XYZ file of C-alpha atoms in Angstrom:
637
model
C -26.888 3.255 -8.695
C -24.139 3.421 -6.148
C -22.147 5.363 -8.287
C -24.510 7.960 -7.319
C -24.349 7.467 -3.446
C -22.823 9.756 -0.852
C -19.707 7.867 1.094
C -17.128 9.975 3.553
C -13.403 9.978 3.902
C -13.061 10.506 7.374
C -15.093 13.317 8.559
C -15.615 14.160 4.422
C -18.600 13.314 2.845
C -19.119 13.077 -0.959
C -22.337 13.572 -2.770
C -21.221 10.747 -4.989
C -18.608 8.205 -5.961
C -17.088 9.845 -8.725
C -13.904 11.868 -8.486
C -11.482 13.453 -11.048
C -8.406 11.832 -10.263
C -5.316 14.244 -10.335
C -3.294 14.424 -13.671
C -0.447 17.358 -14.389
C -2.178 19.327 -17.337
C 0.691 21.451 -17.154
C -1.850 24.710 -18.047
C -0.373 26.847 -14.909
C -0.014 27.679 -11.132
C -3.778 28.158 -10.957
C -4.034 30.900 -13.104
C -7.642 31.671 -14.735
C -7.108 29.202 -17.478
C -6.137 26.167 -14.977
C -9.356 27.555 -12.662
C -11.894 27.150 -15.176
C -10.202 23.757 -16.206
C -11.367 22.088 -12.859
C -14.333 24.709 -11.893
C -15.922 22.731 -15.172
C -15.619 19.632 -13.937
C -17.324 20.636 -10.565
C -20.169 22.078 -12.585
C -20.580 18.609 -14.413
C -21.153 17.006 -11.184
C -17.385 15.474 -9.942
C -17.892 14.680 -6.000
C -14.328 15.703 -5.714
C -11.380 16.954 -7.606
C -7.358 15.819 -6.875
C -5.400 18.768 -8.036
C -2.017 17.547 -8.972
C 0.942 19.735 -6.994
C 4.662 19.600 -6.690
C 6.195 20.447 -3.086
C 9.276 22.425 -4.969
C 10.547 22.767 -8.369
C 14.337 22.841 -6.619
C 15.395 19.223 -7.312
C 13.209 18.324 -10.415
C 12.814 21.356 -12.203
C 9.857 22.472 -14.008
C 7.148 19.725 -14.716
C 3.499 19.464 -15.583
C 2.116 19.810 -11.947
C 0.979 22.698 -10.524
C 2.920 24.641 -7.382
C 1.327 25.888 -4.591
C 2.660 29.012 -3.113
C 1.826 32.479 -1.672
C 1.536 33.672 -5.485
C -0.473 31.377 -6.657
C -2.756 31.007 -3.241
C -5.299 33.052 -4.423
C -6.054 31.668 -7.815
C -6.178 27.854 -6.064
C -8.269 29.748 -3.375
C -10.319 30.774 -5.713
C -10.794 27.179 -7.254
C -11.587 25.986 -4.088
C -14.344 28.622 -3.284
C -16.081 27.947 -6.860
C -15.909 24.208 -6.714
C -17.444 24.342 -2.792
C -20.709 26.517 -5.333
C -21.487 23.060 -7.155
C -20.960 20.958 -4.329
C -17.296 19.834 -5.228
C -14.971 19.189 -2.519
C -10.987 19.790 -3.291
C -8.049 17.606 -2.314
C -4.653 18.660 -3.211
C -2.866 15.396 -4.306
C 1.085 16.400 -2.612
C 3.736 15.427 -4.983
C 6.892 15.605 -2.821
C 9.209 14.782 -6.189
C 9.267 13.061 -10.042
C 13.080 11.671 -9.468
C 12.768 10.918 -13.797
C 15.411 12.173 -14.583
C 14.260 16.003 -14.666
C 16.753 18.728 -12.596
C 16.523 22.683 -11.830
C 19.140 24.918 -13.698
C 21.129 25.034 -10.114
C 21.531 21.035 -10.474
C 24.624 19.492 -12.465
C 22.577 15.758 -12.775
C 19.243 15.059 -11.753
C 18.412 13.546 -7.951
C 16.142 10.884 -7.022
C 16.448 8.055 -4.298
C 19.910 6.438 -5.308
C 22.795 6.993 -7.186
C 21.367 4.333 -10.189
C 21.509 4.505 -14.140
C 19.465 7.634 -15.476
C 18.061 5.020 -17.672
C 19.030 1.371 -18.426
C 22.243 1.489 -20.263
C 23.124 4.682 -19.429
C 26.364 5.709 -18.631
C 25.125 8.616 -16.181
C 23.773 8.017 -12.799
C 21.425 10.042 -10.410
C 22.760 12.145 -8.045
C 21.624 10.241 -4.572
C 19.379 12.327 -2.450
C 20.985 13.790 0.936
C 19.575 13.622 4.023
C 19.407 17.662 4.034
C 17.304 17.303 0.351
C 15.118 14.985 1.854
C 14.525 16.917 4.771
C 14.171 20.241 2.852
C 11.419 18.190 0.322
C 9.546 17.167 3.095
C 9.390 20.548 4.490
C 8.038 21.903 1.316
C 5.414 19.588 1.664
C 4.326 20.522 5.030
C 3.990 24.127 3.857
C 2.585 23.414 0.987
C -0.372 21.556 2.381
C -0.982 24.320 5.136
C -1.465 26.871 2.240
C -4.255 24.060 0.853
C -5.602 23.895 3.955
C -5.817 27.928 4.615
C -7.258 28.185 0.757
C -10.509 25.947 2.283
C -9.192 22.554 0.555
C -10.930 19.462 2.054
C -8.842 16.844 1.697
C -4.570 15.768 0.960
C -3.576 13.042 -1.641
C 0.058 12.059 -0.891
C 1.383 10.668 -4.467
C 3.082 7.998 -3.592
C 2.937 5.467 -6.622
C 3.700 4.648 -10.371
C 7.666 4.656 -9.979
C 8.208 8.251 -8.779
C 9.838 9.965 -6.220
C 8.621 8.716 -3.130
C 7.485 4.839 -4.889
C 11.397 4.829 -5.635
C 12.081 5.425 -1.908
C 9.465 2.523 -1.400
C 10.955 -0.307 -3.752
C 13.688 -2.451 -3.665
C 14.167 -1.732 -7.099
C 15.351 2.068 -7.188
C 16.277 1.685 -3.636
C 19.931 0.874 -2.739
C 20.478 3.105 0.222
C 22.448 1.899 2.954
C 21.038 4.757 5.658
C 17.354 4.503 7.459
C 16.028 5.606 4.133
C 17.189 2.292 2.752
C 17.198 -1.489 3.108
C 14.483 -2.953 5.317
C 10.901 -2.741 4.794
C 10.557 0.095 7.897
C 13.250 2.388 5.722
C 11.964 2.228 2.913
C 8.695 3.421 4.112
C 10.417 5.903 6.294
C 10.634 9.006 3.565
C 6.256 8.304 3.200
C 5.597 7.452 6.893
C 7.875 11.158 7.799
C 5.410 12.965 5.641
C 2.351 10.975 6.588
C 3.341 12.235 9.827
C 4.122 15.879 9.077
C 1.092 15.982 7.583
C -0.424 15.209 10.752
C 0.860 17.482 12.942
C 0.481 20.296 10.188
C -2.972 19.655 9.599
C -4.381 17.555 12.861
C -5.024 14.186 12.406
C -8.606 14.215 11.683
C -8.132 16.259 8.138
C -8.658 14.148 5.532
C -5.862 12.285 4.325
C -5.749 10.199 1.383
C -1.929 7.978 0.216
C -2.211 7.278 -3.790
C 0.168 3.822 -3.637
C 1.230 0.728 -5.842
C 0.304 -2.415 -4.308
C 2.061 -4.242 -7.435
C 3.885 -3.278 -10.336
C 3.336 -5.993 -12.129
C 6.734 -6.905 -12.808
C 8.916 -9.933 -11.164
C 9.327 -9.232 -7.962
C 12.611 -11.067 -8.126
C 14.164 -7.902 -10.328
C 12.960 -5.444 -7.315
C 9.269 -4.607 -8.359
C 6.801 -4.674 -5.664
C 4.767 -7.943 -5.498
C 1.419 -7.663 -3.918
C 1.876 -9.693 -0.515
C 4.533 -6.280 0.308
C 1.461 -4.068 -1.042
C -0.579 -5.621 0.748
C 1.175 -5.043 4.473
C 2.083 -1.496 2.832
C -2.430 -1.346 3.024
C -2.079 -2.291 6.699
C 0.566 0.017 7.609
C -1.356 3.100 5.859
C -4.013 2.205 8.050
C -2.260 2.045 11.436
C -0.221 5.345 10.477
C -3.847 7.282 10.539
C -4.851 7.741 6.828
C -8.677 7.840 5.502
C -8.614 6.283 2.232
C -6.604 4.470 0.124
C -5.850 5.145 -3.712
C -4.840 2.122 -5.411
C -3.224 1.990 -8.832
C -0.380 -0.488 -10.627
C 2.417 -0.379 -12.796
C 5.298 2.208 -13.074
C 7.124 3.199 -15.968
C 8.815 0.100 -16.788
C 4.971 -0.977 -18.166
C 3.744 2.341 -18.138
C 0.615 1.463 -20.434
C -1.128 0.039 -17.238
C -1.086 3.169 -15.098
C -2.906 4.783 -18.235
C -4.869 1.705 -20.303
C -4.948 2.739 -23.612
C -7.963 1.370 -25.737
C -6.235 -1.967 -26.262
C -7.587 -2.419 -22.686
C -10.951 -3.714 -23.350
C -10.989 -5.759 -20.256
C -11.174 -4.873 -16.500
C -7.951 -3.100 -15.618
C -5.176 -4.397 -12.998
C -5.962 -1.483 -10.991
C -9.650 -3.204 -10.487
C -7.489 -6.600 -9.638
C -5.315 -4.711 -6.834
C -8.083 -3.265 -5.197
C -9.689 -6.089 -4.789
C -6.742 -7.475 -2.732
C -6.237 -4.532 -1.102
C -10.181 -4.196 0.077
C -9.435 -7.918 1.997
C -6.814 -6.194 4.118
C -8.218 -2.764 5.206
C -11.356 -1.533 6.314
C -10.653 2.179 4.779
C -12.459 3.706 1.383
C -10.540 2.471 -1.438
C -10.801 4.406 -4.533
C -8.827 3.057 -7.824
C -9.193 4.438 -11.439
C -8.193 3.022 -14.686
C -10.678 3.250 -17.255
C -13.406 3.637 -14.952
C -15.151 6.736 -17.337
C -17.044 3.151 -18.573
C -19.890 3.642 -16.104
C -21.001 -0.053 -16.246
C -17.544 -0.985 -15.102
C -17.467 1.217 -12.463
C -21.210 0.309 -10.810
C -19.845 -3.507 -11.362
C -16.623 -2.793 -9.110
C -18.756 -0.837 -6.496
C -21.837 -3.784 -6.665
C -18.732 -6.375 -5.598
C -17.524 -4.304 -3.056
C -13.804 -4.403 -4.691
C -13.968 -0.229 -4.715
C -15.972 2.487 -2.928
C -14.772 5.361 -5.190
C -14.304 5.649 -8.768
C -11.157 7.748 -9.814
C -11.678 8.990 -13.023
C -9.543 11.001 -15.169
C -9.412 10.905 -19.445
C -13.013 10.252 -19.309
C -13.527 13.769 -17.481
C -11.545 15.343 -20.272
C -13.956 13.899 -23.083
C -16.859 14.935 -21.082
C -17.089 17.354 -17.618
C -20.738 16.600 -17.532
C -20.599 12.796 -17.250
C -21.514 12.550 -13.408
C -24.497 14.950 -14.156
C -25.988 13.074 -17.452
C -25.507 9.503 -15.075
C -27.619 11.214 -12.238
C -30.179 13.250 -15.248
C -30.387 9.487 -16.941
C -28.771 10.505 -19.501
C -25.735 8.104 -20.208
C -26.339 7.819 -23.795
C -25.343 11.556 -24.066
C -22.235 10.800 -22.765
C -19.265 11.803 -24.951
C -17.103 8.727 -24.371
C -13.381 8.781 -24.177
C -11.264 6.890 -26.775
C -8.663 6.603 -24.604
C -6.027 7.614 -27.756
C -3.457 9.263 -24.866
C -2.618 11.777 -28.086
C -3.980 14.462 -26.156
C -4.462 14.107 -22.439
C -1.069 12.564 -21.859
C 1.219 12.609 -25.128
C 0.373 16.814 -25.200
C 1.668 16.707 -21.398
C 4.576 14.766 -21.661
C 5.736 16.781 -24.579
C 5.314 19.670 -22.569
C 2.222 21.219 -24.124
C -1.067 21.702 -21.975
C -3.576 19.135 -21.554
C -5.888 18.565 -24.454
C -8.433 16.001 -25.910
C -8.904 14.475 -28.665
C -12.559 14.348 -28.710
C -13.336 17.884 -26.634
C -11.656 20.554 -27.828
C -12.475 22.604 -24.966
C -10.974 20.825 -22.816
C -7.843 22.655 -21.155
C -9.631 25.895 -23.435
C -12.656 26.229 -21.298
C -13.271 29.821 -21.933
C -11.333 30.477 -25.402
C -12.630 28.221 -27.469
C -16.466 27.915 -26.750
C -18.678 28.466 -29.827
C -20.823 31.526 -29.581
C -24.682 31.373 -30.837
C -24.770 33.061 -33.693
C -27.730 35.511 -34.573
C -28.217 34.715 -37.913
C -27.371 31.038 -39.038
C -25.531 29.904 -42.222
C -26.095 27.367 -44.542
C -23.579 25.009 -43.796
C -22.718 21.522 -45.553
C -20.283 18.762 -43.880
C -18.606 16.677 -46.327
C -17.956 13.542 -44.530
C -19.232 12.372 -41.084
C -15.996 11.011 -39.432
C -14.934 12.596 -36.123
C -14.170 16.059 -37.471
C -17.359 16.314 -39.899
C -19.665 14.835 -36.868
C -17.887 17.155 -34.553
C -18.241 20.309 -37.074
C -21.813 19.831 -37.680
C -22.782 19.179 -33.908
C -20.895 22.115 -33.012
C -22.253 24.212 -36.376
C -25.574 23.259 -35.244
C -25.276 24.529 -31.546
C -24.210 27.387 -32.344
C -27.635 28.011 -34.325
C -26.320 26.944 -38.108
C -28.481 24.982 -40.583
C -26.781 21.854 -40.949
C -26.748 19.181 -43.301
C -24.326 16.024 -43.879
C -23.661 13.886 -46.843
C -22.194 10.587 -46.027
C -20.661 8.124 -49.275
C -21.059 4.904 -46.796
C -24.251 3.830 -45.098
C -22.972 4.713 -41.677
C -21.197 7.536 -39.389
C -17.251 7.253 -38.375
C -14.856 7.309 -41.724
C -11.868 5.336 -41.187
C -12.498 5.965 -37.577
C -15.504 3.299 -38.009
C -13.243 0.492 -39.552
C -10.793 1.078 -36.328
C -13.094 -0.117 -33.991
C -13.989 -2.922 -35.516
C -11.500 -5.296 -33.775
C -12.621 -6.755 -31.105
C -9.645 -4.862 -29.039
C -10.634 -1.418 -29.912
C -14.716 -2.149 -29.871
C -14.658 0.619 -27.108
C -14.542 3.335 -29.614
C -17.612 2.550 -30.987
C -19.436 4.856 -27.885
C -18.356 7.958 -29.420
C -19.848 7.340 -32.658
C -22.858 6.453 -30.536
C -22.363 9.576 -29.008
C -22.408 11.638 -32.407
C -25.429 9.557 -33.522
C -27.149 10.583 -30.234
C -26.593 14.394 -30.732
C -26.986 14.699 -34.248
C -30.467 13.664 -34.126
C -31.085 15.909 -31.188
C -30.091 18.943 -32.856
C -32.481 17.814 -36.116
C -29.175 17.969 -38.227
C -29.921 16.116 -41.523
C -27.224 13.301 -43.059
C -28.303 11.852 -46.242
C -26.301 8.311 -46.149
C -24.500 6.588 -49.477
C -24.586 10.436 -50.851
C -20.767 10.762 -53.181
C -20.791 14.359 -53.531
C -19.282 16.278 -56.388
C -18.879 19.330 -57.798
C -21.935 19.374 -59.481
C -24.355 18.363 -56.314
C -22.339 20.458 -54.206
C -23.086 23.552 -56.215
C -26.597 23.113 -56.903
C -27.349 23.061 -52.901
C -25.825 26.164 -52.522
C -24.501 26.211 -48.885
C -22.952 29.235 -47.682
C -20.324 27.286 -46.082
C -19.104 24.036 -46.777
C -16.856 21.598 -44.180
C -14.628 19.519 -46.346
C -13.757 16.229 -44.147
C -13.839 13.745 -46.936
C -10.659 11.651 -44.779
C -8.237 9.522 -46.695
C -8.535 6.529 -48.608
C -5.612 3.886 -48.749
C -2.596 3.507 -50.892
C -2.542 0.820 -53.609
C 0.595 1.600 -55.841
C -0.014 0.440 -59.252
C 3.721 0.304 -59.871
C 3.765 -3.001 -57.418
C 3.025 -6.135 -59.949
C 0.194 -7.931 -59.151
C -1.468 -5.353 -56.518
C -4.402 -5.670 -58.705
C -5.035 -9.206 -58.333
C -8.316 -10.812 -56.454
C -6.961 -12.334 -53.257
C -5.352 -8.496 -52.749
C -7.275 -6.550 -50.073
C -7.017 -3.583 -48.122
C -6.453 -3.911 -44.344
C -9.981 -1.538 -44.367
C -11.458 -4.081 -46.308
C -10.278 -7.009 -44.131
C -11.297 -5.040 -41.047
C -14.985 -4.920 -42.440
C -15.119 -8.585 -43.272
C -15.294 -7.765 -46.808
C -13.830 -10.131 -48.406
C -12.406 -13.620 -47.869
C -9.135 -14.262 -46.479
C -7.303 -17.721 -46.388
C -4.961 -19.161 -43.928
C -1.696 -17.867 -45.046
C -1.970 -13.960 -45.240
C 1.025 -11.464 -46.405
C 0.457 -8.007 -44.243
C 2.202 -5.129 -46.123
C 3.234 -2.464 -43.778
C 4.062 -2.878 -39.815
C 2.029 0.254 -38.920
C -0.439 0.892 -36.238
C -3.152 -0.443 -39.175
C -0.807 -3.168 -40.070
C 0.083 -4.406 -37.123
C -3.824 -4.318 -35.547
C -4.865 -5.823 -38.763
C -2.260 -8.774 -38.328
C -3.587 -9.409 -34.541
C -7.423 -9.606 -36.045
C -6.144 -11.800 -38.549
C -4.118 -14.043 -36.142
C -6.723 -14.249 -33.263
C -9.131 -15.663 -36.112
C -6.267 -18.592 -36.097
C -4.823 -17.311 -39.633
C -0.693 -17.545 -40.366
C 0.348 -13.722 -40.585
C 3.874 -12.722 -42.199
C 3.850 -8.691 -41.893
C 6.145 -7.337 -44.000
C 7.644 -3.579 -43.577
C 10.484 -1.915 -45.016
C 11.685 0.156 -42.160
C 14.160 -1.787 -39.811
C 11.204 -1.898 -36.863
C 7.562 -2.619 -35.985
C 5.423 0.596 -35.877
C 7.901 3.015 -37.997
C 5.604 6.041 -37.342
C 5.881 7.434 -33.995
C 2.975 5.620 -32.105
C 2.538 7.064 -28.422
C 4.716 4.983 -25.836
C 2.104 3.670 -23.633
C -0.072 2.578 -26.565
C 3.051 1.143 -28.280
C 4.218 -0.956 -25.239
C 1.250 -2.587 -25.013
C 0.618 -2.842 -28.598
C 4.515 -4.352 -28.499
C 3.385 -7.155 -25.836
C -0.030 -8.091 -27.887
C 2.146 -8.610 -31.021
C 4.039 -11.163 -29.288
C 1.402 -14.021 -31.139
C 2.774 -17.220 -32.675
C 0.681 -16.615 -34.971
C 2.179 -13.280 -36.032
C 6.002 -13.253 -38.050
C 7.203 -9.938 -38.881
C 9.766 -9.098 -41.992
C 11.945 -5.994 -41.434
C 13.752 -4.493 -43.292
C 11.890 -5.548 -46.579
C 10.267 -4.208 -49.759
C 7.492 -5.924 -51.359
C 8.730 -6.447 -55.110
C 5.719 -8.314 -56.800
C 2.637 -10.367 -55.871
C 2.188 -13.700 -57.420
C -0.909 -15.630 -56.943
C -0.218 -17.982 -54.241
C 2.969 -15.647 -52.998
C 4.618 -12.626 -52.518
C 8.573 -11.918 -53.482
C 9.980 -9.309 -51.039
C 13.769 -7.862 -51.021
C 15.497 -7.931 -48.305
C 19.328 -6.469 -47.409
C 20.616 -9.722 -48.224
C 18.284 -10.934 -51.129
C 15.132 -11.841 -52.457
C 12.786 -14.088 -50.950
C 9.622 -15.953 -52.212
C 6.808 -16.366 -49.289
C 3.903 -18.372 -50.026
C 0.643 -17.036 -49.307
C -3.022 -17.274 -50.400
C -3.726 -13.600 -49.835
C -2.112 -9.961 -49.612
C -3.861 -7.393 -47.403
C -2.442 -4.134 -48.070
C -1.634 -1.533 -44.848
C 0.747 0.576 -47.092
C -0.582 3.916 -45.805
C -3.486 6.601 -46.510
C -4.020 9.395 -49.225
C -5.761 12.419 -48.309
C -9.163 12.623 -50.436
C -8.470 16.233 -52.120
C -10.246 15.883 -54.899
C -13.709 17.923 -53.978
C -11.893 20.672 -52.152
C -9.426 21.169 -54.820
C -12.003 21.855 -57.666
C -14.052 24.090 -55.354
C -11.325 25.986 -53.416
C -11.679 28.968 -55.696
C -15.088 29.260 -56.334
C -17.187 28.452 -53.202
C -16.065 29.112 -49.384
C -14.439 25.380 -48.058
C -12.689 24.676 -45.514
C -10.814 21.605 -45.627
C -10.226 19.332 -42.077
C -8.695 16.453 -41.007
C -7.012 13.671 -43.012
C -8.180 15.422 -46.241
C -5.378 17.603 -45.340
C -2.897 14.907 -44.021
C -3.738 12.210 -42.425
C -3.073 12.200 -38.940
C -5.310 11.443 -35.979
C -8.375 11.846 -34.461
C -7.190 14.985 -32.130
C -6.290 16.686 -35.545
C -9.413 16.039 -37.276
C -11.860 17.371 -34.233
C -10.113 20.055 -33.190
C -9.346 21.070 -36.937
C -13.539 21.054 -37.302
C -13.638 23.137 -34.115
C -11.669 25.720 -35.687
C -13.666 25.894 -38.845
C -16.519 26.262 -36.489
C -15.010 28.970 -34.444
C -14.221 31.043 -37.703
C -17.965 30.713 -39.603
């Protein structure tokens, strides 16, 4: 596989094509918890890992990235000597600024290139960057790389894309300057080209230097984004002014959902697309990332030539050893990433440290590993969704007897029914994953088993894993829910039952709404009805909701705010609006009303056997909740 060939950066060499691409886990200035973070992704086999750091917290404030000074030298020094043990070269990605929106407690507004909106509408603008900040930035760069470079790193990043900082100095469309930081194509590039250049003369000009850029946004160019003929010559100049490589990715905040595809995603990304254009132009390594944890992907853009490096990030979250079990032949033990952004990104931005959804142990490399136990416990999983697979894996690592009992004829809970569409089929390798280890570890799951009080008992497990999920709401109260051409969005999912071509949606939720777009891509007339006053009431994660927004926008899809079903009839629904009521034919109802945790089991046996209850059997939530929930059950057998 290529993937698995040496290439060099300059005077560099990788053992291999994969690299963790930098992301701010906001965990610490290199501390012992941030160490082992990246030191276990150099023991799974990375070739390389970006380590995201901020020049100075003095205009921005405090953020998620990392800071690089004579404190916290010896703890990155530290990661670099460990990483160099497997093998792993280090490259500091610079971050010179954010310019979001963030400020220091010495600031009275934030800063950032020009004195624009905070935020469309807004009636409070930047400060505009002096000439003295800028210089003073750039500075802070230079010294900050020169510590990097004393600690043993191998390699700079300069961030220098996705609509921050120093992409706003780049594009028309945050830049409005009217000094040589401003207007033509040469001052705009000015602020990246100065550092490029310090850079240089800090380091020499054979240490490897890598520019992370945005060939395109995406966006009209007529509004200001960057089209790709500018990225393009942008490619060109990078290569005159010295650099090594070139880091390719798209978007900015204004479509923020392509920096970071969520699942919706299924196809190649527009990072792949931009590379391409950009290989045509340069002769440098170009590494891009986007969803590249899909290996096949990845060997497909390498086989073309479009890349020479795969950037990967999530996917290194879900699983440090990926690189190792491609090399070992061993991809079908890969723990895929469901690329959810609940805990990788949502945790960040939030300003909690970096999680994921399906690894617990990521960000919590040495607090939250499972022990082998000396003497194992009978242990029963209820359930074999995420958090019951993920309980009896870890249960039976840790030396446990194990045993599952399923009610359906297959693994995954609802989790199973939300990969079904065609635009979420990706998820489908983790339960391949859990099908993969389960049989490794010999743990037993009897299929199409209900369990009760009564079988529960009469196995006699010491401990028993209650992850029974949630089932969805039907309220009887609604006349006519009970009718034949009424279905659940699960069942409609599953192909369970027949649906015609005029179909009544109840509930705009995330199950709603990816339940209308099955429905409508099969060619059928969708109404969705919801009573909130907007589509996706429940807080839905803004890059999976902007793109979720812009796949919703399907003739075949209507949507009724604002509206509460009041009776189904049998070729129509009546709904209440704020104005009236309203008759809309239809020759079926799917219900996407909502989930009920399954409490039943736990509640008769909370008092008499030891049960722990996880997941959406205690509320229903999402798939971070559930596995890490199991983990803890583990932890505390």
């Amino acid at each position: 596989m290529k993937s698995l060939q040496p290439i060099s950066i300059g005077k560099l060499t990788l053992k291999n094509r994969f690299i963790m691409a930098a992301m701010g886990p906001e965990l610490g200035n290199f501390d012992a918890r941030t160490v082992d973070y990246y030191v276990r992704r150099a023991q799974g086999g990375a070739s390389m890992i970006l380590t995201n750091v901020i020049a100075t917290e003095a205009i921005d404030g405090h953020g998620p990235s990392a800071t690089l000074t004579e404190e916290s030298f010896e703890g990155f020094k530290s990661l670099v000597d460990q990483a160099h043990q497997h093998d792993c070269k280090i490259c500091i990605q610079i971050m010179p600024g954010v310019g979001l929106g963030g400020k220091s407690p010495e600031r009275n507004m934030p800063a950032s290139v020009s004195a624009l909106p905070l935020y469309p509408g807004s009636e409070n603008n930047f400060e505009e960057l002096t000439k003295v900040e800028i210089k003073f930035i750039q500075a802070e760069v230079f010294k900050t790389v020169s510590l990097a470079k004393k600690a043993g790193a191998d390699a700079v990043e300069v961030h220098a894309y996705g609509g921050y900082l120093t992409d706003k100095f780049m594009s028309q469309k945050w830049n409005t300057r009217t000094d040589e930081y401003g207007g033509s194509f040469e001052n705009r590039m000015r602020f990246l080209n100065e550092i490029i250049e310090g850079i240089q003369h800090e380091l020499g000009s054979d240490f490897p230097l890598i520019v992370k850029f945005t060939p395109s946004h995406f966006l009209p160019p007529e509004l200001g984004y960057r089209g790709m003929d500018e990225g393009l010559e942008i490619a060109k100049m990078l290569e005159k002014k010295g650099v090594h490589a070139l880091h390719v990715d798209t978007g900015c905040h204004d479509n923020w959902y392509m920096a970071m595809p969520p699942i919706y995603q299924q196809e190649a990304t527009t990072q792949i697309l931009a590379a391409r254009k950009v290989k045509e132009v340069t002769s440098l390594p170009v590494i891009t990332n986007g969803r590249l944890g899909d290996i096949g992907k990845a060997e497909v853009a390498l086989q073309n030539g479009w890349i020479d490096i795969v950037g990967v990030a999530r996917a290194f979250l879900a699983d440090p050893d990926f690189p190792n079990k491609v090399l070992n032949n061993k991809t079908d033990e890969i723990r895929s990433c469901i690329y959810c952004n609940e805990g990788c990104i949502k945790s960040v931005v939030e300003g909690e440290s970096i999680k994921c959804a399906v690894n617990p142990l990521a960000g919590f490399e040495r607090i939250k590993n499972v022990k082998k136990v000396v003497e194992g416990k009978k242990v029963l999983v209820i359930g074999a969704g995420p958090g019951g697979c993920h309980a009896a894996i870890t249960a039976a690592e840790a030396g446990h007897d194990v045993e599952i009992w399923e009610k359906n004829e297959h693994l995954g809970g609802n989790f199973y029914n939300a990969c079904l569409p065609s635009f979420k089929r990706d998820g489908e390798k983790l339960l391949h994953y859990y099908s993969i280890e389960l049989k490794k570890l010999n743990v037993r799951i009897k299929y199409c088993k209900e369990a009760t009080e009564t079988s529960i008992l009469a196995y006699n497990p010491e401990v028993v894993i209650h992850a029974t999920g949630a089932s969805p709401l039907k309220p009887k109260s609604i006349p006519g829910i009970q009718k034949s051409h009424v279905a659940t969005a699960t069942d409609v999912l599953r192909n369970s039952v027949f649906v015609g071509e005029r179909v009544a949606v109840i509930g705009a939720g995330l199950v709603g709404c990816e339940t209308a777009l099955v429905l409508a891509n099969n060619g059928k007339k969708v109404t969705v009805i919801e009573m909130a006053d907007k589509i996706l009431p429940e807080p839905v994660f803004i890059q999976n909701a902007m793109m979720l927004h812009q796949m919703l926008q399907h003739p075949n899809i209507s949507f009724k705010l604002s509206s509460r079903l009041v009776k189904i009839d049998d070729q129509s629904v009546t709904i209440q609006t704020s104005e009236q009521e309203e008759i809309l034919p239809c020759d079926n109802v799917v219900l996407a009303m909502g989930f009920l945790p399954n409490t039943a089991i736990y509640n008769s046996l909370k008092n008499k056997i030891n049960i722990v209850n996880v997941g959406d059997s205690v509320k229903v939530r999402k798939v971070l909740d559930a596995v890490h929930e199991a983990h803890e059950a583990v932890l505390n057998l």
